């Protein structure tokens, strides 16, 4: 079989929330080019699926026809059905009625899942003869692997197909042969111990439910629901940079140092992000600039009529739209006046206040922009004309663009601010409606429902179930935390500190001065050259700063020169000799992300499984051309059928 | 048989000539092993413990590793095995086994092929003929093992009733097309490539010694005793309780974070608080995890010669360096001679730690006596053959230096024969020996004639298992 070329290879990584895919391997590996929300919409015929919500409008057909096409909302493909007066319209933003075929990593709706994969495949628009590498969730069973194999060979007629375990892929990305991969997904967490590139299947924790990103949202929701926040708001709060998970033992802002901060963290001041230059991207660095005169007029979002304001969507459907808009208009005017009035003051104040900008974790309150999809949905369902719709959208939008250059702001920046939405949204004229929300210390409580502890326990369980006892300390020393659920600010650090607080074995004081050194503290030799280093190099063995053999050789020959020290016989080796029978972990570390993928460095290594799959695809399809049996070819499939995949899966 | 000719295809029924995708299920007291025949390790290893939450609206069961480690107020941890090494709670056993098979091997029950998307024709014309198949497939798709023959293992002392129950579950609840039941002893011997031998299996709840001759268990020779992994755990607990001051055993879930303390001083951890503390059974199960760690890293068996109590052995053990152990709450100590005492009871009943609730174990339950009793039941001329093939298996045989001691004890009992201990090095082969043997057996083409088919079961009833699986 001829070798495959880089540009032919397809990699697909299905996830509960987002499915990412790419056609072709670039020279320098980049994050996935195609990102699709993992959901499909039931089409009119049962069993068929559409990638976008199709709205059926029964109003008079001339409305869309009269509009110039470029003004149509969401760049929709509108078509008029001649016989009935129904108009079908694709809505690329809305998620009403969507079916999510993957839940907790498991494929729950196969027909929908296959439709999703087909959609992804078509979106890639591949030429003929493209080998496919699919990243498999750990929870998928062998029988399901067979099913997938059958699907890929028979539907896409692919010449070669490979399945790669997601955890294994992450370890490929990090380039480590032994590691513990903690993959934090949407609703689940997978913990896999991998030794020498072989996942330890027996003890792996696959699909630990209720511990992923969704659990964080739910936790925020539980905290904020009394303030009539919706789940969607919490979801976006979680994704905003102001939401953070603090490491164990960090005090909440406002608990201790509340006293001296009270003057600058009052709600009114914090709400004043109308200042130029602020936006979701800059939210992390929003200072608490007291706006002086204008401040009290700007807090419409969080005072008495809070409920009403938060749930704009129901106001809209309730028909009180005009009232609401009038009120907003008034507020805006006031705001503008205030701005004018306090313009110079504010600028001065801003400058003066710059040095005391606090990091997010020390501020009691912060704000972010919320994109109200439900409001938009409701507006659309009201059968307004597109013209009117756009107008409403502009009026309701509180995003920075409006403050900046008015209603017809640049589309690109809107899309940037909204990175989580489909690429399809990028060329739409108007993004979702944004509103500014303020939140207190609840934003640090995402993990307060014990998520981190459950994950930590799963890690401990997984590593403890590894049969090769001497591998365990290495596994503890090479944790990889990945998955988009771990993207929340501070999550990785907080998880690591949780694990360390609970499981780290400190050197026992009783053995400190005996020749048995169970701890990993290298003993100072008294030369002054060695400072005690509580950490080892990547292989957990010898202290990284001294080659033990070299040390042995020199001490043996120059015994008289070195001060005699009974405890200094190769601490590294004695550690190894007893590691098969010693308690772990004596140290817990994260693996350093690889340095040589500049494109990935920018976005972070949360989707390291995809990077690993790129590396693996390069190796199995291109470099060794099937020598390692990393994929199944079509002739193999014809010979062996779907069950043959087990001989090939990486 | 003539030699293999590379140019002619293997005959059907030989060397797994036809693919069967049989499933091998090896339930044990601590874990359930399940996987596809022909593979080298079981893909699914599930705890036999399960969670039960009782409420007014009935009991809710939680299966699998993920569900049973989260503290919750009324979660009870149970096990379906009885104290005599025979399944007690069949209803739950069937559910746990099914979970072990479906969660990691077959997936959720297969969907209707008309709807699973595999049979969609190219574009338009796919829909027409699919509808007709729908009705007849629905009934057949209900059962989880419709497509896979099942080989199950059983302890050597399994009574007829339990065996019949097993085939009943497999055939009627799971709808397996073929079934076979085999004793763990035989399979463990197969895993080591032996057809005859003495199999010493030290598991969690029971230790068994099974003489096997030419692939058949000598039933009257099968010995069992409760001195196994759980017994050692219990010894450790007693040891902790009787030491001065008492050693606290705090499971992980009670600890929020710990701080290093000096050896032997009270722990200074931050504990978690529960409105309603989790049940005792939950705590016991979680404590067991700590004890497992203790067994792995501290406990050592006195390797001989002689018992720990013999002569100066005690003194020698005392002079050996201790091993440190840290509890989840940070309490730590170096264990010296105590770590030898925890498991000495397996070999020497008089050395076992006892108290009022835990009387001294019986002498005939110790490992050497079990071997002796098993060998006694075998014809004198077969004994040397068996003693040359002593297979050591079971998770608890991984106790440090157990092999050395066993070797010493057996040589002391039978000084005139050539005794050979076969203790596989890789941990997997020790822990899952019976499963691996099952995997080998079920993938052999020649084994196919032994399966009890569904038809035979329907014709003869559950009792067929007594006739066919000996």
mmCIF file of C-alpha atoms in Angstrom, chain A residues 45-48 107 109-112 114 122 138-144 146-148 150-152 154-155 189 200-209 248 453-454 457-458 460-461 464-469 472 498 500-511 515-516 518 577-578 580-585 643 646, chain B residues 19 21 23 36 39 41-45 65-67 69-70 101-108 110-111 115-121 123 127 147-148 252-263 272 286 289 293 295-300 321-328 330 332-334 339 399-400 427-428 431-432:
data_model
loop_
_atom_site.group_PDB
_atom_site.id
_atom_site.type_symbol
_atom_site.label_atom_id
_atom_site.label_comp_id
_atom_site.label_asym_id
_atom_site.label_seq_id
_atom_site.Cartn_x
_atom_site.Cartn_y
_atom_site.Cartn_z
ATOM 1 C CA UNK A 45 -38.641 12.978 8.862
ATOM 2 C CA UNK A 46 -37.880 10.932 11.947
ATOM 3 C CA UNK A 47 -34.433 9.381 11.879
ATOM 4 C CA UNK A 48 -32.979 12.144 9.787
ATOM 5 C CA UNK A 107 -22.768 7.526 22.581
ATOM 6 C CA UNK A 109 -28.039 8.167 20.176
ATOM 7 C CA UNK A 110 -26.256 6.308 17.437
ATOM 8 C CA UNK A 111 -28.275 7.565 14.554
ATOM 9 C CA UNK A 112 -27.717 11.139 15.643
ATOM 10 C CA UNK A 114 -23.558 9.036 12.800
ATOM 11 C CA UNK A 122 -18.898 16.671 4.698
ATOM 12 C CA UNK A 138 -12.268 5.649 27.063
ATOM 13 C CA UNK A 139 -15.807 4.670 27.904
ATOM 14 C CA UNK A 140 -16.507 3.245 24.467
ATOM 15 C CA UNK A 141 -16.634 -0.513 24.597
ATOM 16 C CA UNK A 142 -15.004 -2.942 22.178
ATOM 17 C CA UNK A 143 -18.377 -3.712 20.658
ATOM 18 C CA UNK A 144 -18.878 -0.037 19.990
ATOM 19 C CA UNK A 146 -16.607 -2.503 15.970
ATOM 20 C CA UNK A 147 -19.723 -0.567 15.204
ATOM 21 C CA UNK A 148 -17.735 2.558 14.466
ATOM 22 C CA UNK A 150 -18.183 -0.741 10.278
ATOM 23 C CA UNK A 151 -19.674 2.706 9.898
ATOM 24 C CA UNK A 152 -16.494 4.376 8.740
ATOM 25 C CA UNK A 154 -19.005 1.327 4.781
ATOM 26 C CA UNK A 155 -20.210 4.893 4.813
ATOM 27 C CA UNK A 189 -13.924 12.815 33.972
ATOM 28 C CA UNK A 200 -3.935 0.453 32.122
ATOM 29 C CA UNK A 201 -7.410 -0.700 31.264
ATOM 30 C CA UNK A 202 -8.416 -2.566 34.403
ATOM 31 C CA UNK A 203 -8.248 0.226 36.891
ATOM 32 C CA UNK A 204 -9.021 3.195 34.737
ATOM 33 C CA UNK A 205 -11.771 5.475 35.827
ATOM 34 C CA UNK A 206 -13.842 6.074 32.779
ATOM 35 C CA UNK A 207 -16.725 8.440 32.660
ATOM 36 C CA UNK A 208 -16.854 9.474 36.277
ATOM 37 C CA UNK A 209 -20.149 11.268 36.082
ATOM 38 C CA UNK A 248 -7.204 24.902 48.569
ATOM 39 C CA UNK A 453 -12.170 15.939 45.707
ATOM 40 C CA UNK A 454 -14.007 13.354 43.694
ATOM 41 C CA UNK A 457 -10.106 10.352 44.746
ATOM 42 C CA UNK A 458 -10.463 8.911 41.273
ATOM 43 C CA UNK A 460 -5.764 7.988 43.743
ATOM 44 C CA UNK A 461 -7.910 4.981 42.994
ATOM 45 C CA UNK A 464 -3.514 2.515 43.285
ATOM 46 C CA UNK A 465 -5.029 -0.046 40.972
ATOM 47 C CA UNK A 466 -1.950 -0.181 38.794
ATOM 48 C CA UNK A 467 -0.444 -3.574 39.340
ATOM 49 C CA UNK A 468 3.141 -2.612 38.769
ATOM 50 C CA UNK A 469 3.744 -1.078 42.154
ATOM 51 C CA UNK A 472 3.140 4.251 40.704
ATOM 52 C CA UNK A 498 -6.332 19.233 46.285
ATOM 53 C CA UNK A 500 -1.403 17.165 47.144
ATOM 54 C CA UNK A 501 -3.243 18.188 50.269
ATOM 55 C CA UNK A 502 -4.898 14.817 50.557
ATOM 56 C CA UNK A 503 -2.525 12.210 49.255
ATOM 57 C CA UNK A 504 1.046 13.386 49.402
ATOM 58 C CA UNK A 505 3.135 11.209 51.688
ATOM 59 C CA UNK A 506 5.681 13.273 53.512
ATOM 60 C CA UNK A 507 8.968 11.739 54.533
ATOM 61 C CA UNK A 508 8.559 10.102 57.867
ATOM 62 C CA UNK A 509 10.563 11.739 60.588
ATOM 63 C CA UNK A 510 11.269 8.310 62.025
ATOM 64 C CA UNK A 511 13.312 7.183 59.051
ATOM 65 C CA UNK A 515 19.975 4.220 56.099
ATOM 66 C CA UNK A 516 16.521 3.377 54.783
ATOM 67 C CA UNK A 518 11.921 5.990 51.837
ATOM 68 C CA UNK A 577 15.443 -0.645 45.248
ATOM 69 C CA UNK A 578 12.626 -0.109 47.662
ATOM 70 C CA UNK A 580 8.464 -1.714 44.649
ATOM 71 C CA UNK A 581 7.565 -1.897 48.245
ATOM 72 C CA UNK A 582 7.068 1.654 49.359
ATOM 73 C CA UNK A 583 4.111 3.893 49.840
ATOM 74 C CA UNK A 584 3.308 6.412 47.131
ATOM 75 C CA UNK A 585 3.096 9.255 46.282
ATOM 76 C CA UNK A 643 -14.018 -7.343 14.839
ATOM 77 C CA UNK A 646 -9.085 -4.779 17.973
ATOM 78 C CA UNK B 19 -14.531 -16.607 15.547
ATOM 79 C CA UNK B 21 -16.312 -13.754 20.534
ATOM 80 C CA UNK B 23 -17.112 -13.786 26.946
ATOM 81 C CA UNK B 36 -13.374 -11.525 25.557
ATOM 82 C CA UNK B 39 -7.352 -11.737 24.996
ATOM 83 C CA UNK B 41 -6.116 -9.639 30.242
ATOM 84 C CA UNK B 42 -9.718 -9.068 31.212
ATOM 85 C CA UNK B 43 -10.900 -5.745 29.832
ATOM 86 C CA UNK B 44 -13.402 -5.264 32.591
ATOM 87 C CA UNK B 45 -12.498 -5.511 36.252
ATOM 88 C CA UNK B 65 -16.049 1.684 40.784
ATOM 89 C CA UNK B 66 -17.269 5.206 40.076
ATOM 90 C CA UNK B 67 -20.427 5.000 42.084
ATOM 91 C CA UNK B 69 -16.648 5.827 46.575
ATOM 92 C CA UNK B 70 -18.592 9.022 47.050
ATOM 93 C CA UNK B 101 -20.087 -7.188 31.050
ATOM 94 C CA UNK B 102 -22.096 -4.379 29.523
ATOM 95 C CA UNK B 103 -20.232 -1.406 30.934
ATOM 96 C CA UNK B 104 -16.873 -2.249 29.458
ATOM 97 C CA UNK B 105 -17.387 -4.977 26.897
ATOM 98 C CA UNK B 106 -20.577 -4.888 24.948
ATOM 99 C CA UNK B 107 -21.925 -1.440 25.677
ATOM 100 C CA UNK B 108 -25.510 -0.669 26.333
ATOM 101 C CA UNK B 110 -27.692 -2.930 21.108
ATOM 102 C CA UNK B 111 -30.063 -0.623 19.398
ATOM 103 C CA UNK B 115 -32.338 2.726 13.429
ATOM 104 C CA UNK B 116 -28.698 2.574 14.381
ATOM 105 C CA UNK B 117 -27.650 4.220 11.173
ATOM 106 C CA UNK B 118 -25.501 1.371 9.952
ATOM 107 C CA UNK B 119 -28.061 0.127 7.540
ATOM 108 C CA UNK B 120 -28.941 3.432 6.002
ATOM 109 C CA UNK B 121 -28.739 3.019 2.307
ATOM 110 C CA UNK B 123 -29.135 8.745 0.442
ATOM 111 C CA UNK B 127 -35.989 4.160 4.299
ATOM 112 C CA UNK B 147 -24.398 -12.745 20.530
ATOM 113 C CA UNK B 148 -21.792 -14.107 22.884
ATOM 114 C CA UNK B 252 -9.451 9.079 52.884
ATOM 115 C CA UNK B 253 -12.957 10.414 52.588
ATOM 116 C CA UNK B 254 -12.892 11.827 56.119
ATOM 117 C CA UNK B 255 -9.843 13.948 55.456
ATOM 118 C CA UNK B 256 -9.901 17.288 53.746
ATOM 119 C CA UNK B 257 -6.210 17.977 53.929
ATOM 120 C CA UNK B 258 -3.356 16.767 56.049
ATOM 121 C CA UNK B 259 -0.198 18.282 57.385
ATOM 122 C CA UNK B 260 3.028 16.407 58.008
ATOM 123 C CA UNK B 261 3.512 15.382 61.606
ATOM 124 C CA UNK B 262 6.273 13.565 63.443
ATOM 125 C CA UNK B 263 6.129 9.808 63.564
ATOM 126 C CA UNK B 272 -14.529 16.867 56.620
ATOM 127 C CA UNK B 286 -13.041 2.758 52.510
ATOM 128 C CA UNK B 289 -8.556 0.685 50.704
ATOM 129 C CA UNK B 293 -2.150 0.086 50.616
ATOM 130 C CA UNK B 295 -0.571 -4.628 52.710
ATOM 131 C CA UNK B 296 1.141 -3.577 49.522
ATOM 132 C CA UNK B 297 3.775 -1.388 51.063
ATOM 133 C CA UNK B 298 4.379 -2.602 54.598
ATOM 134 C CA UNK B 299 3.264 -6.162 55.282
ATOM 135 C CA UNK B 300 5.888 -8.801 54.763
ATOM 136 C CA UNK B 321 14.693 -2.232 59.126
ATOM 137 C CA UNK B 322 11.137 -1.038 59.553
ATOM 138 C CA UNK B 323 8.932 0.429 56.931
ATOM 139 C CA UNK B 324 7.153 3.711 57.296
ATOM 140 C CA UNK B 325 3.474 4.080 56.611
ATOM 141 C CA UNK B 326 1.415 7.217 56.550
ATOM 142 C CA UNK B 327 -2.304 7.205 57.160
ATOM 143 C CA UNK B 328 -4.635 9.384 55.107
ATOM 144 C CA UNK B 330 -1.009 12.214 58.153
ATOM 145 C CA UNK B 332 2.735 7.983 60.432
ATOM 146 C CA UNK B 333 4.950 5.437 62.027
ATOM 147 C CA UNK B 334 7.624 2.970 61.176
ATOM 148 C CA UNK B 339 4.523 -5.987 59.781
ATOM 149 C CA UNK B 399 2.019 -10.401 49.821
ATOM 150 C CA UNK B 400 5.718 -9.806 49.978
ATOM 151 C CA UNK B 427 1.087 -9.341 38.727
ATOM 152 C CA UNK B 428 -1.660 -9.600 36.143
ATOM 153 C CA UNK B 431 -4.462 -11.792 39.954
ATOM 154 C CA UNK B 432 -6.343 -12.936 36.891
#
